[in-house]
Amino acid sequence: MENQTAIRRLDARTPDFGQQLSDLLAWEAGADHRVVEVVDEIIAAVRARGDAALVEYSNRFDQAGADHIDQLLLDGDRLQQALAAIAPAQRQALETAAERVRSYHEHQRQESWQYREADGTLLGQQITPMERVGLYVPGGKASYPSSVLMNAIPAKVAGVDEVVMVSPAPGGVINDLVLAAAALAGVDKLLTIGGAQAVAALAYGTETLAKVDKIVGPGNIYVATAKRAVFGQVDIDMFAGPSEILVVCDGGTDPDWVAMDLFSQAEHDEDAQAILVSPDAGFLDRVEASIERLLPTLERRAIAEVSLRRRGALILVEDLDQALAVANRVAPEHIELSVADPEALLPGVRHAGAIFMGRYTSESLGDYCAGPNHVLPTSGTARFSSPLGVYDFQKRSSIIMCSAAGASELGKVASVLARGESLEAHARAAEYRIKK
Amino acid sequence: MENQTAIRRLDARTPDFGQQLSDLLAWEAGADHRVVEVVDEIIAAVRARGDAALVEYSNRFDQAGADHIDQLLLDGDRLQQALAAIAPAQRQALETAAERVRSYHEHQRQESWQYREADGTLLGQQITPMERVGLYVPGGKASYPSSVLMNAIPAKVAGVDEVVMVSPAPGGVINDLVLAAAALAGVDKLLTIGGAQAVAALAYGTETLAKVDKIVGPGNIYVATAKRAVFGQVDIDMFAGPSEILVVCDGGTDPDWVAMDLFSQAEHDEDAQAILVSPDAGFLDRVEASIERLLPTLERRAIAEVSLRRRGALILVEDLDQALAVANRVAPEHIELSVADPEALLPGVRHAGAIFMGRYTSESLGDYCAGPNHVLPTSGTARFSSPLGVYDFQKRSSIIMCSAAGASELGKVASVLARGESLEAHARAAEYRIKK
């Protein structure tokens, strides 16, 4: 067989390319009504019975074997034990990553501002952190310490008073790397609860857990459905779809490097999407050959192969301008500009979660330790949303302080407009402030 | 009768005040399953049949009498006609408001930033505007030109390419003030469609309408339900609850002014909430007397009376510190600091949509023309959300450009962490970049 992984080849210069690209990108999360029912029931139970419901669900779903909510609370000593228990190389890597993530995110902190007008009227914006934030961390296999750093550190940089982490511990087991990351990130409280019940407890509070203002972090379909259900009662981060990468390459990068960058997306899950765009047809051939050769050597080859066959593509374009047009249509979570002069292309990237520039910048460096966040908008939502950041844990209040003169002038304007909208009390409140 | 409007009196110094306050604030939007079904059906029809479905629904719900979608499209000439047709005083007031709103919002524009590390690695954040934004404007009685300014201007300041306004025109009638405001705000395209069908058209696009990235603006239960349904496909602004004001007063403001400020919230609708907090019991009596005397003189007294009786309160507190504690518990949409030294209280306001400082700054000045936005978080959501602003129409992309040396050092860290998470391809992609 010439093409074992059967990764799709498309040509952006053909007339039906637009439709082919739309088909390639099509992905819609199906709502599962049975899941919605189960989640609604769990939320109602936690609202009604608080801690008792949390203990019951944890015993039922996670074999917690608990009699009391206190047994599901981990204290700071346990986190410090984990930090001491992990391998020194891992601890050092986590510390370096935490430090770099903190340093980058400090650039995102927003500051209050004010300005005064000629008549003495003061206008501005006051920035304040949220009080309490909940961080969901999946248990078991998909338990990622990097995710703890990426979610908790921006909240702490924002000045959030209390970051409460929840993570299920099936059979009492919880990953030491995750606990060590929680210690380094400054998590304030940790409960070994999970699923929709954990989301409900964070959103509505229980006897022992004060309700939070925002819930962040990834989770399974029950967690995602619960987050959608409590959205409005609290803020949530985003609805994540499968992860994607789009590599733009001029043909000058080692094809093995590009193949491995595509794999590092494709190994996440079978719905992940890895796309390469290049004006060099020969380069696409070479990357395809690298894929064929390297794929069998991967630990997670079964997943990567399905992902590449189902959702991958090698796309030939006329030139780098057309490559950018394709990229902006995709609005990818991750884009690599694997070209000689990435800075020349940067202004043309209109929609992307994170932009990896140059041949040395593999996406995986950004996933772990470059500094920017790895929680990014997926499925084209980079058209309207942003990486998780400090700004997600800060909020703004408008400030208005009118001088007597300012209120008098503004009062005349507000009076006309309010009466035009038949809101008479608004008009009269403004008119009281007009100088006689 | 001593207390005709029966506005509630509470005392924050009593032991059960916390529960009384929770009861006062309790408000939960009920989901109406019948509405959800109707909306889902309308969205499916617009996705399936595009413009034809829009024409049908507009004929059915708004008596549009249209044969073709073109008849529901208003051109720029029609907007300019409206601007010429309105009274000069109204035009001038709208122009002043638009100018002040634009000037304030220009302070909110965010700029891209970058910094370079010692080894040459570049990190940063690129800010870009959304491409297309949809603005929903209710038709008929609740048609507010100020709302057009407040929603459209921040989008244009952000640099959005195209702002598409939709507004139903029952029987072909549309308010000239609304059209004039659209002209001043720089709205690019206007369709006289409304309801869930307009939201569906904006979210998914039709033959004549390109889909947008975000939908903003208020609407009835069908519009709100449709916005919730399409959230994720596009961004939306927020789920608005009833409007609220909380006035903190030291007793030194004219009680008629404070009463009218409370009315200007209460006149919005019967669920609106107006609360006065003061350490001066005699002042609460005087404001109550003003309410009794002025209420009968209001054009919208029927609505204001129900609102005050149902959800209003005059709250006695120990001192201004306790007043702020009450305010932060409420996290009000609007707070007035009607005190001698409002700047001393400002840092203590932790959660509020907009802060009106000093006796001259009536909320209604901010509603129309002070400059800050009047689209604000309601029902306590100021704990985690912000006024509508330019930042709602901009998005961020992380920038990472590693030098060869930087990639080598980061590669070592990423490799350890990726292998700790069993993501081998991530590790190998990083390891390729480590210097031999």
PDB file of C-alpha atoms in Angstrom, chain A residues 28 47 89-90 93-94 96-97 100 103-104 107-108 110 113-117 121-126 128-132 144-147 159 161 177 204 213 228 231-235 239 256-257 260-261 263-264 267-268 294 297-300 336 342-343 346-347 349-357 359-370 372-373 376 381-387 391 394-404 407 410-411 413-414 416-426 428-430 432-433, chain B residues 28 47 89-90 93-94 96-97 100 103-104 107-108 110 113-117 121-126 128-132 144-147 159 161 177 204 213 228 231-235 239 256-257 260-261 263-264 267-268 294 297-300 336 342-343 346-347 349-357 359-370 372-373 376 381-387 391 394-404 407 410-411 413-414 416-426 428-430 432-433:
ATOM      1  CA  GLU A  28     -20.357  19.375  16.460  1.00  0.00           C
ATOM      2  CA  ARG A  47     -28.205  21.610  46.223  1.00  0.00           C
ATOM      3  CA  ALA A  89      14.075  15.716  37.796  1.00  0.00           C
ATOM      4  CA  GLN A  90      10.290  15.899  37.740  1.00  0.00           C
ATOM      5  CA  ALA A  93      10.859  20.458  35.621  1.00  0.00           C
ATOM      6  CA  LEU A  94       7.592  21.322  37.375  1.00  0.00           C
ATOM      7  CA  THR A  96      10.791  25.590  36.030  1.00  0.00           C
ATOM      8  CA  ALA A  97       7.444  25.344  34.257  1.00  0.00           C
ATOM      9  CA  ARG A 100       7.898  30.482  33.578  1.00  0.00           C
ATOM     10  CA  SER A 103       6.342  35.115  34.834  1.00  0.00           C
ATOM     11  CA  TYR A 104       4.499  35.213  31.481  1.00  0.00           C
ATOM     12  CA  HIS A 107       2.367  40.486  31.932  1.00  0.00           C
ATOM     13  CA  GLN A 108      -1.371  39.925  31.590  1.00  0.00           C
ATOM     14  CA  GLN A 110      -4.690  44.474  34.134  1.00  0.00           C
ATOM     15  CA  TRP A 113      -7.273  53.458  35.298  1.00  0.00           C
ATOM     16  CA  GLN A 114      -8.934  56.870  35.620  1.00  0.00           C
ATOM     17  CA  TYR A 115      -8.992  60.158  33.778  1.00  0.00           C
ATOM     18  CA  ARG A 116     -10.391  63.559  34.638  1.00  0.00           C
ATOM     19  CA  GLU A 117     -12.267  65.832  32.248  1.00  0.00           C
ATOM     20  CA  THR A 121     -15.693  64.849  36.137  1.00  0.00           C
ATOM     21  CA  LEU A 122     -13.757  61.628  36.784  1.00  0.00           C
ATOM     22  CA  LEU A 123     -14.160  58.514  34.635  1.00  0.00           C
ATOM     23  CA  GLY A 124     -12.365  55.209  34.878  1.00  0.00           C
ATOM     24  CA  GLN A 125     -12.358  51.509  35.453  1.00  0.00           C
ATOM     25  CA  GLN A 126     -11.568  49.613  38.649  1.00  0.00           C
ATOM     26  CA  THR A 128     -10.649  43.562  41.035  1.00  0.00           C
ATOM     27  CA  PRO A 129      -9.913  39.839  41.314  1.00  0.00           C
ATOM     28  CA  MET A 130     -12.600  37.236  41.838  1.00  0.00           C
ATOM     29  CA  GLU A 131     -12.831  35.951  45.410  1.00  0.00           C
ATOM     30  CA  ARG A 132     -12.999  32.184  44.913  1.00  0.00           C
ATOM     31  CA  TYR A 144      -2.227  16.053  33.963  1.00  0.00           C
ATOM     32  CA  PRO A 145      -0.021  18.080  36.328  1.00  0.00           C
ATOM     33  CA  SER A 146       0.602  20.643  33.565  1.00  0.00           C
ATOM     34  CA  SER A 147      -3.115  21.369  33.545  1.00  0.00           C
ATOM     35  CA  GLY A 159      -5.080  37.832  43.117  1.00  0.00           C
ATOM     36  CA  ASP A 161      -8.301  34.816  47.445  1.00  0.00           C
ATOM     37  CA  LEU A 177       2.584  14.695  40.256  1.00  0.00           C
ATOM     38  CA  TYR A 204     -23.823  26.252  44.867  1.00  0.00           C
ATOM     39  CA  ASP A 213     -17.346  32.568  41.369  1.00  0.00           C
ATOM     40  CA  ARG A 228     -22.941  24.197  31.042  1.00  0.00           C
ATOM     41  CA  PHE A 231     -23.150  28.650  33.754  1.00  0.00           C
ATOM     42  CA  GLY A 232     -24.753  31.936  34.798  1.00  0.00           C
ATOM     43  CA  GLN A 233     -24.880  30.923  38.457  1.00  0.00           C
ATOM     44  CA  VAL A 234     -21.077  30.992  38.198  1.00  0.00           C
ATOM     45  CA  ASP A 235     -18.752  31.760  35.334  1.00  0.00           C
ATOM     46  CA  PHE A 239     -16.570  24.449  26.151  1.00  0.00           C
ATOM     47  CA  ASP A 256      10.600  14.399  10.802  1.00  0.00           C
ATOM     48  CA  TRP A 257      10.176  17.410  13.082  1.00  0.00           C
ATOM     49  CA  MET A 260       6.327  14.616  15.149  1.00  0.00           C
ATOM     50  CA  ASP A 261       4.602  17.960  15.736  1.00  0.00           C
ATOM     51  CA  PHE A 263       1.716  13.419  16.016  1.00  0.00           C
ATOM     52  CA  SER A 264       1.901  15.360  19.238  1.00  0.00           C
ATOM     53  CA  GLU A 267      -1.815  11.362  20.004  1.00  0.00           C
ATOM     54  CA  HIS A 268      -4.259  13.268  22.259  1.00  0.00           C
ATOM     55  CA  LEU A 294       7.668   7.232  12.418  1.00  0.00           C
ATOM     56  CA  THR A 297       7.419   3.842  16.546  1.00  0.00           C
ATOM     57  CA  LEU A 298       4.952   5.818  18.662  1.00  0.00           C
ATOM     58  CA  GLU A 299       3.683   4.573  22.019  1.00  0.00           C
ATOM     59  CA  ARG A 300       0.250   5.981  21.216  1.00  0.00           C
ATOM     60  CA  GLU A 336       3.051  26.733  13.865  1.00  0.00           C
ATOM     61  CA  PRO A 342       7.827  33.901  10.873  1.00  0.00           C
ATOM     62  CA  GLU A 343       7.657  37.536  11.984  1.00  0.00           C
ATOM     63  CA  LEU A 346       2.574  37.128  12.195  1.00  0.00           C
ATOM     64  CA  PRO A 347       0.377  40.149  11.366  1.00  0.00           C
ATOM     65  CA  VAL A 349      -2.596  35.504  11.561  1.00  0.00           C
ATOM     66  CA  ARG A 350      -6.013  36.813  12.444  1.00  0.00           C
ATOM     67  CA  HIS A 351      -7.542  33.913  14.385  1.00  0.00           C
ATOM     68  CA  ALA A 352      -5.510  31.439  16.474  1.00  0.00           C
ATOM     69  CA  GLY A 353      -5.226  30.384  20.091  1.00  0.00           C
ATOM     70  CA  ALA A 354      -1.441  30.277  20.198  1.00  0.00           C
ATOM     71  CA  ILE A 355       1.126  31.088  17.507  1.00  0.00           C
ATOM     72  CA  PHE A 356       4.369  29.046  17.500  1.00  0.00           C
ATOM     73  CA  MET A 357       6.961  30.860  15.422  1.00  0.00           C
ATOM     74  CA  ARG A 359      11.303  25.896  13.182  1.00  0.00           C
ATOM     75  CA  TYR A 360      12.502  25.497  16.768  1.00  0.00           C
ATOM     76  CA  THR A 361       9.203  26.267  18.450  1.00  0.00           C
ATOM     77  CA  SER A 362       7.376  22.959  18.694  1.00  0.00           C
ATOM     78  CA  GLU A 363       3.884  23.118  20.067  1.00  0.00           C
ATOM     79  CA  SER A 364       4.892  20.819  22.907  1.00  0.00           C
ATOM     80  CA  LEU A 365       7.220  23.488  24.315  1.00  0.00           C
ATOM     81  CA  GLY A 366       4.193  25.731  24.692  1.00  0.00           C
ATOM     82  CA  ASP A 367       2.093  22.930  26.126  1.00  0.00           C
ATOM     83  CA  TYR A 368       4.406  22.607  29.093  1.00  0.00           C
ATOM     84  CA  CYS A 369       6.839  25.332  29.870  1.00  0.00           C
ATOM     85  CA  ALA A 370       7.337  28.227  27.434  1.00  0.00           C
ATOM     86  CA  PRO A 372       1.835  31.063  27.744  1.00  0.00           C
ATOM     87  CA  ASN A 373      -1.248  29.075  28.674  1.00  0.00           C
ATOM     88  CA  LEU A 376      -6.823  27.518  24.285  1.00  0.00           C
ATOM     89  CA  THR A 381     -13.675  29.438  18.529  1.00  0.00           C
ATOM     90  CA  ALA A 382     -10.413  31.381  18.283  1.00  0.00           C
ATOM     91  CA  ARG A 383     -12.563  33.606  16.052  1.00  0.00           C
ATOM     92  CA  PHE A 384     -14.050  35.000  19.255  1.00  0.00           C
ATOM     93  CA  SER A 385     -12.159  33.681  22.251  1.00  0.00           C
ATOM     94  CA  SER A 386      -8.750  33.766  23.853  1.00  0.00           C
ATOM     95  CA  PRO A 387      -6.285  31.642  25.793  1.00  0.00           C
ATOM     96  CA  TYR A 391      -7.912  38.510  32.660  1.00  0.00           C
ATOM     97  CA  GLN A 394     -10.224  39.709  37.029  1.00  0.00           C
ATOM     98  CA  LYS A 395     -13.317  41.789  36.452  1.00  0.00           C
ATOM     99  CA  ARG A 396     -14.008  45.433  35.853  1.00  0.00           C
ATOM    100  CA  SER A 397     -16.255  48.057  37.419  1.00  0.00           C
ATOM    101  CA  SER A 398     -16.929  51.342  35.633  1.00  0.00           C
ATOM    102  CA  ILE A 399     -16.197  54.467  37.654  1.00  0.00           C
ATOM    103  CA  ILE A 400     -18.142  57.721  37.205  1.00  0.00           C
ATOM    104  CA  MET A 401     -17.808  60.742  39.490  1.00  0.00           C
ATOM    105  CA  CYS A 402     -19.463  63.849  38.080  1.00  0.00           C
ATOM    106  CA  SER A 403     -18.554  67.299  39.262  1.00  0.00           C
ATOM    107  CA  ALA A 404     -21.491  69.639  39.889  1.00  0.00           C
ATOM    108  CA  ALA A 407     -23.635  66.611  36.171  1.00  0.00           C
ATOM    109  CA  LEU A 410     -24.762  65.664  31.275  1.00  0.00           C
ATOM    110  CA  GLY A 411     -28.150  66.037  32.952  1.00  0.00           C
ATOM    111  CA  VAL A 413     -28.373  65.313  27.537  1.00  0.00           C
ATOM    112  CA  ALA A 414     -29.648  62.431  29.670  1.00  0.00           C
ATOM    113  CA  VAL A 416     -33.607  64.431  26.376  1.00  0.00           C
ATOM    114  CA  LEU A 417     -32.606  60.825  25.749  1.00  0.00           C
ATOM    115  CA  ALA A 418     -34.543  59.415  28.715  1.00  0.00           C
ATOM    116  CA  ARG A 419     -37.705  61.221  27.695  1.00  0.00           C
ATOM    117  CA  GLY A 420     -37.176  59.906  24.154  1.00  0.00           C
ATOM    118  CA  GLU A 421     -37.286  56.422  25.661  1.00  0.00           C
ATOM    119  CA  SER A 422     -40.293  57.247  27.897  1.00  0.00           C
ATOM    120  CA  LEU A 423     -38.256  56.627  31.046  1.00  0.00           C
ATOM    121  CA  GLU A 424     -39.454  59.674  32.974  1.00  0.00           C
ATOM    122  CA  ALA A 425     -37.912  58.903  36.368  1.00  0.00           C
ATOM    123  CA  HIS A 426     -34.525  58.571  34.671  1.00  0.00           C
ATOM    124  CA  ARG A 428     -36.182  63.596  36.455  1.00  0.00           C
ATOM    125  CA  ALA A 429     -33.222  62.110  38.374  1.00  0.00           C
ATOM    126  CA  ALA A 430     -30.930  63.747  35.803  1.00  0.00           C
ATOM    127  CA  TYR A 432     -32.471  67.362  39.644  1.00  0.00           C
ATOM    128  CA  ARG A 433     -28.740  67.723  38.952  1.00  0.00           C
TER     129      ARG A 433
ATOM    130  CA  GLU B  28     -33.678  32.587  39.457  1.00  0.00           C
ATOM    131  CA  ARG B  47     -30.250  26.382   9.405  1.00  0.00           C
ATOM    132  CA  ALA B  89     -32.418  68.438  20.284  1.00  0.00           C
ATOM    133  CA  GLN B  90     -32.608  64.674  20.086  1.00  0.00           C
ATOM    134  CA  ALA B  93     -28.193  64.615  22.524  1.00  0.00           C
ATOM    135  CA  LEU B  94     -27.522  61.388  20.612  1.00  0.00           C
ATOM    136  CA  THR B  96     -23.061  64.027  22.437  1.00  0.00           C
ATOM    137  CA  ALA B  97     -23.772  60.618  23.949  1.00  0.00           C
ATOM    138  CA  ARG B 100     -18.662  60.500  24.982  1.00  0.00           C
ATOM    139  CA  SER B 103     -14.126  58.561  23.901  1.00  0.00           C
ATOM    140  CA  TYR B 104     -14.451  56.507  27.122  1.00  0.00           C
ATOM    141  CA  HIS B 107      -9.395  53.882  26.844  1.00  0.00           C
ATOM    142  CA  GLN B 108     -10.342  50.192  26.904  1.00  0.00           C
ATOM    143  CA  GLN B 110      -5.999  46.580  24.407  1.00  0.00           C
ATOM    144  CA  TRP B 113       2.753  43.150  23.645  1.00  0.00           C
ATOM    145  CA  GLN B 114       5.980  41.175  23.401  1.00  0.00           C
ATOM    146  CA  TYR B 115       9.113  40.662  25.443  1.00  0.00           C
ATOM    147  CA  ARG B 116      12.399  38.964  24.702  1.00  0.00           C
ATOM    148  CA  GLU B 117      14.305  36.705  27.083  1.00  0.00           C
ATOM    149  CA  THR B 121      13.246  33.655  22.928  1.00  0.00           C
ATOM    150  CA  LEU B 122      10.309  35.957  22.224  1.00  0.00           C
ATOM    151  CA  LEU B 123       7.015  35.758  24.147  1.00  0.00           C
ATOM    152  CA  GLY B 124       3.929  37.898  23.810  1.00  0.00           C
ATOM    153  CA  GLN B 125       0.305  38.328  23.023  1.00  0.00           C
ATOM    154  CA  GLN B 126      -1.273  39.493  19.777  1.00  0.00           C
ATOM    155  CA  THR B 128      -7.038  41.188  17.094  1.00  0.00           C
ATOM    156  CA  PRO B 129     -10.627  42.329  16.630  1.00  0.00           C
ATOM    157  CA  MET B 130     -13.449  39.965  15.761  1.00  0.00           C
ATOM    158  CA  GLU B 131     -14.521  40.092  12.127  1.00  0.00           C
ATOM    159  CA  ARG B 132     -18.303  40.267  12.372  1.00  0.00           C
ATOM    160  CA  TYR B 144     -33.969  52.000  23.007  1.00  0.00           C
ATOM    161  CA  PRO B 145     -31.578  54.113  20.922  1.00  0.00           C
ATOM    162  CA  SER B 146     -29.161  54.301  23.876  1.00  0.00           C
ATOM    163  CA  SER B 147     -28.819  50.537  23.709  1.00  0.00           C
ATOM    164  CA  GLY B 159     -12.017  47.457  15.040  1.00  0.00           C
ATOM    165  CA  ASP B 161     -15.047  44.841  10.345  1.00  0.00           C
ATOM    166  CA  LEU B 177     -34.407  57.290  16.980  1.00  0.00           C
ATOM    167  CA  TYR B 204     -25.292  30.168  11.337  1.00  0.00           C
ATOM    168  CA  ASP B 213     -18.600  35.712  15.639  1.00  0.00           C
ATOM    169  CA  ARG B 228     -28.158  30.426  25.045  1.00  0.00           C
ATOM    170  CA  PHE B 231     -23.582  29.908  22.584  1.00  0.00           C
ATOM    171  CA  GLY B 232     -20.419  28.015  21.648  1.00  0.00           C
ATOM    172  CA  GLN B 233     -21.196  28.250  17.934  1.00  0.00           C
ATOM    173  CA  VAL B 234     -20.751  31.986  18.449  1.00  0.00           C
ATOM    174  CA  ASP B 235     -19.951  34.045  21.502  1.00  0.00           C
ATOM    175  CA  PHE B 239     -27.588  36.423  30.332  1.00  0.00           C
ATOM    176  CA  ASP B 256     -35.922  63.480  46.853  1.00  0.00           C
ATOM    177  CA  TRP B 257     -32.813  62.884  44.726  1.00  0.00           C
ATOM    178  CA  MET B 260     -35.829  59.482  42.236  1.00  0.00           C
ATOM    179  CA  ASP B 261     -32.647  57.449  41.741  1.00  0.00           C
ATOM    180  CA  PHE B 263     -37.434  55.094  40.992  1.00  0.00           C
ATOM    181  CA  SER B 264     -35.258  55.251  37.903  1.00  0.00           C
ATOM    182  CA  GLU B 267     -39.545  52.032  36.645  1.00  0.00           C
ATOM    183  CA  HIS B 268     -37.752  49.541  34.361  1.00  0.00           C
ATOM    184  CA  LEU B 294     -43.234  61.418  44.593  1.00  0.00           C
ATOM    185  CA  THR B 297     -46.364  61.767  40.244  1.00  0.00           C
ATOM    186  CA  LEU B 298     -44.472  59.227  38.086  1.00  0.00           C
ATOM    187  CA  GLU B 299     -45.605  58.311  34.609  1.00  0.00           C
ATOM    188  CA  ARG B 300     -44.594  54.710  35.256  1.00  0.00           C
ATOM    189  CA  GLU B 336     -24.227  54.901  44.048  1.00  0.00           C
ATOM    190  CA  PRO B 342     -16.826  58.701  47.789  1.00  0.00           C
ATOM    191  CA  GLU B 343     -13.158  58.227  46.895  1.00  0.00           C
ATOM    192  CA  LEU B 346     -14.066  53.232  46.309  1.00  0.00           C
ATOM    193  CA  PRO B 347     -11.333  50.691  47.182  1.00  0.00           C
ATOM    194  CA  VAL B 349     -16.247  48.227  46.497  1.00  0.00           C
ATOM    195  CA  ARG B 350     -15.232  44.743  45.469  1.00  0.00           C
ATOM    196  CA  HIS B 351     -18.129  43.658  43.250  1.00  0.00           C
ATOM    197  CA  ALA B 352     -20.220  46.072  41.156  1.00  0.00           C
ATOM    198  CA  GLY B 353     -20.992  46.677  37.499  1.00  0.00           C
ATOM    199  CA  ALA B 354     -20.714  50.466  37.643  1.00  0.00           C
ATOM    200  CA  ILE B 355     -19.839  52.756  40.542  1.00  0.00           C
ATOM    201  CA  PHE B 356     -21.535  56.182  40.644  1.00  0.00           C
ATOM    202  CA  MET B 357     -19.643  58.444  43.013  1.00  0.00           C
ATOM    203  CA  ARG B 359     -24.268  63.128  45.231  1.00  0.00           C
ATOM    204  CA  TYR B 360     -24.306  64.575  41.716  1.00  0.00           C
ATOM    205  CA  THR B 361     -23.741  61.328  39.874  1.00  0.00           C
ATOM    206  CA  SER B 362     -27.198  59.892  39.287  1.00  0.00           C
ATOM    207  CA  GLU B 363     -27.290  56.472  37.703  1.00  0.00           C
ATOM    208  CA  SER B 364     -29.292  57.888  34.800  1.00  0.00           C
ATOM    209  CA  LEU B 365     -26.304  60.015  33.713  1.00  0.00           C
ATOM    210  CA  GLY B 366     -24.359  56.793  33.275  1.00  0.00           C
ATOM    211  CA  ASP B 367     -27.260  55.091  31.533  1.00  0.00           C
ATOM    212  CA  TYR B 368     -27.137  57.599  28.714  1.00  0.00           C
ATOM    213  CA  CYS B 369     -24.126  59.758  28.278  1.00  0.00           C
ATOM    214  CA  ALA B 370     -21.374  59.812  30.913  1.00  0.00           C
ATOM    215  CA  PRO B 372     -19.097  54.066  30.395  1.00  0.00           C
ATOM    216  CA  ASN B 373     -21.320  51.278  29.142  1.00  0.00           C
ATOM    217  CA  LEU B 376     -23.719  45.650  33.034  1.00  0.00           C
ATOM    218  CA  THR B 381     -22.899  38.292  38.437  1.00  0.00           C
ATOM    219  CA  ALA B 382     -20.653  41.329  39.025  1.00  0.00           C
ATOM    220  CA  ARG B 383     -18.812  38.814  41.233  1.00  0.00           C
ATOM    221  CA  PHE B 384     -17.378  37.392  38.034  1.00  0.00           C
ATOM    222  CA  SER B 385     -18.281  39.574  35.081  1.00  0.00           C
ATOM    223  CA  SER B 386     -17.735  43.053  33.721  1.00  0.00           C
ATOM    224  CA  PRO B 387     -19.465  45.842  31.831  1.00  0.00           C
ATOM    225  CA  TYR B 391     -12.342  43.917  25.303  1.00  0.00           C
ATOM    226  CA  GLN B 394     -11.080  41.765  20.859  1.00  0.00           C
ATOM    227  CA  LYS B 395      -9.362  38.453  21.353  1.00  0.00           C
ATOM    228  CA  ARG B 396      -5.848  37.357  22.137  1.00  0.00           C
ATOM    229  CA  SER B 397      -3.370  34.933  20.586  1.00  0.00           C
ATOM    230  CA  SER B 398      -0.307  33.816  22.520  1.00  0.00           C
ATOM    231  CA  ILE B 399       3.008  34.345  20.737  1.00  0.00           C
ATOM    232  CA  ILE B 400       6.012  32.045  21.256  1.00  0.00           C
ATOM    233  CA  MET B 401       9.192  32.208  19.187  1.00  0.00           C
ATOM    234  CA  CYS B 402      12.014  30.149  20.673  1.00  0.00           C
ATOM    235  CA  SER B 403      15.625  30.766  19.781  1.00  0.00           C
ATOM    236  CA  ALA B 404      17.703  27.647  19.111  1.00  0.00           C
ATOM    237  CA  ALA B 407      14.235  25.608  22.465  1.00  0.00           C
ATOM    238  CA  LEU B 410      12.843  24.289  27.211  1.00  0.00           C
ATOM    239  CA  GLY B 411      12.980  20.995  25.323  1.00  0.00           C
ATOM    240  CA  VAL B 413      11.878  20.503  30.662  1.00  0.00           C
ATOM    241  CA  ALA B 414       9.046  19.669  28.271  1.00  0.00           C
ATOM    242  CA  VAL B 416      10.398  15.323  31.399  1.00  0.00           C
ATOM    243  CA  LEU B 417       6.879  16.660  31.878  1.00  0.00           C
ATOM    244  CA  ALA B 418       5.474  15.082  28.687  1.00  0.00           C
ATOM    245  CA  ARG B 419       6.880  11.672  29.608  1.00  0.00           C
ATOM    246  CA  GLY B 420       5.387  12.134  33.101  1.00  0.00           C
ATOM    247  CA  GLU B 421       2.026  12.479  31.365  1.00  0.00           C
ATOM    248  CA  SER B 422       2.705   9.551  28.982  1.00  0.00           C
ATOM    249  CA  LEU B 423       2.491  11.831  25.947  1.00  0.00           C
ATOM    250  CA  GLU B 424       5.527  10.450  24.141  1.00  0.00           C
ATOM    251  CA  ALA B 425       5.154  12.265  20.819  1.00  0.00           C
ATOM    252  CA  HIS B 426       5.036  15.557  22.733  1.00  0.00           C
ATOM    253  CA  ARG B 428       9.983  13.500  21.140  1.00  0.00           C
ATOM    254  CA  ALA B 429       8.959  16.697  19.332  1.00  0.00           C
ATOM    255  CA  ALA B 430      10.627  18.647  22.156  1.00  0.00           C
ATOM    256  CA  TYR B 432      14.326  16.983  18.438  1.00  0.00           C
ATOM    257  CA  ARG B 433      15.018  20.605  19.399  1.00  0.00           C
TER     258      ARG B 433
END
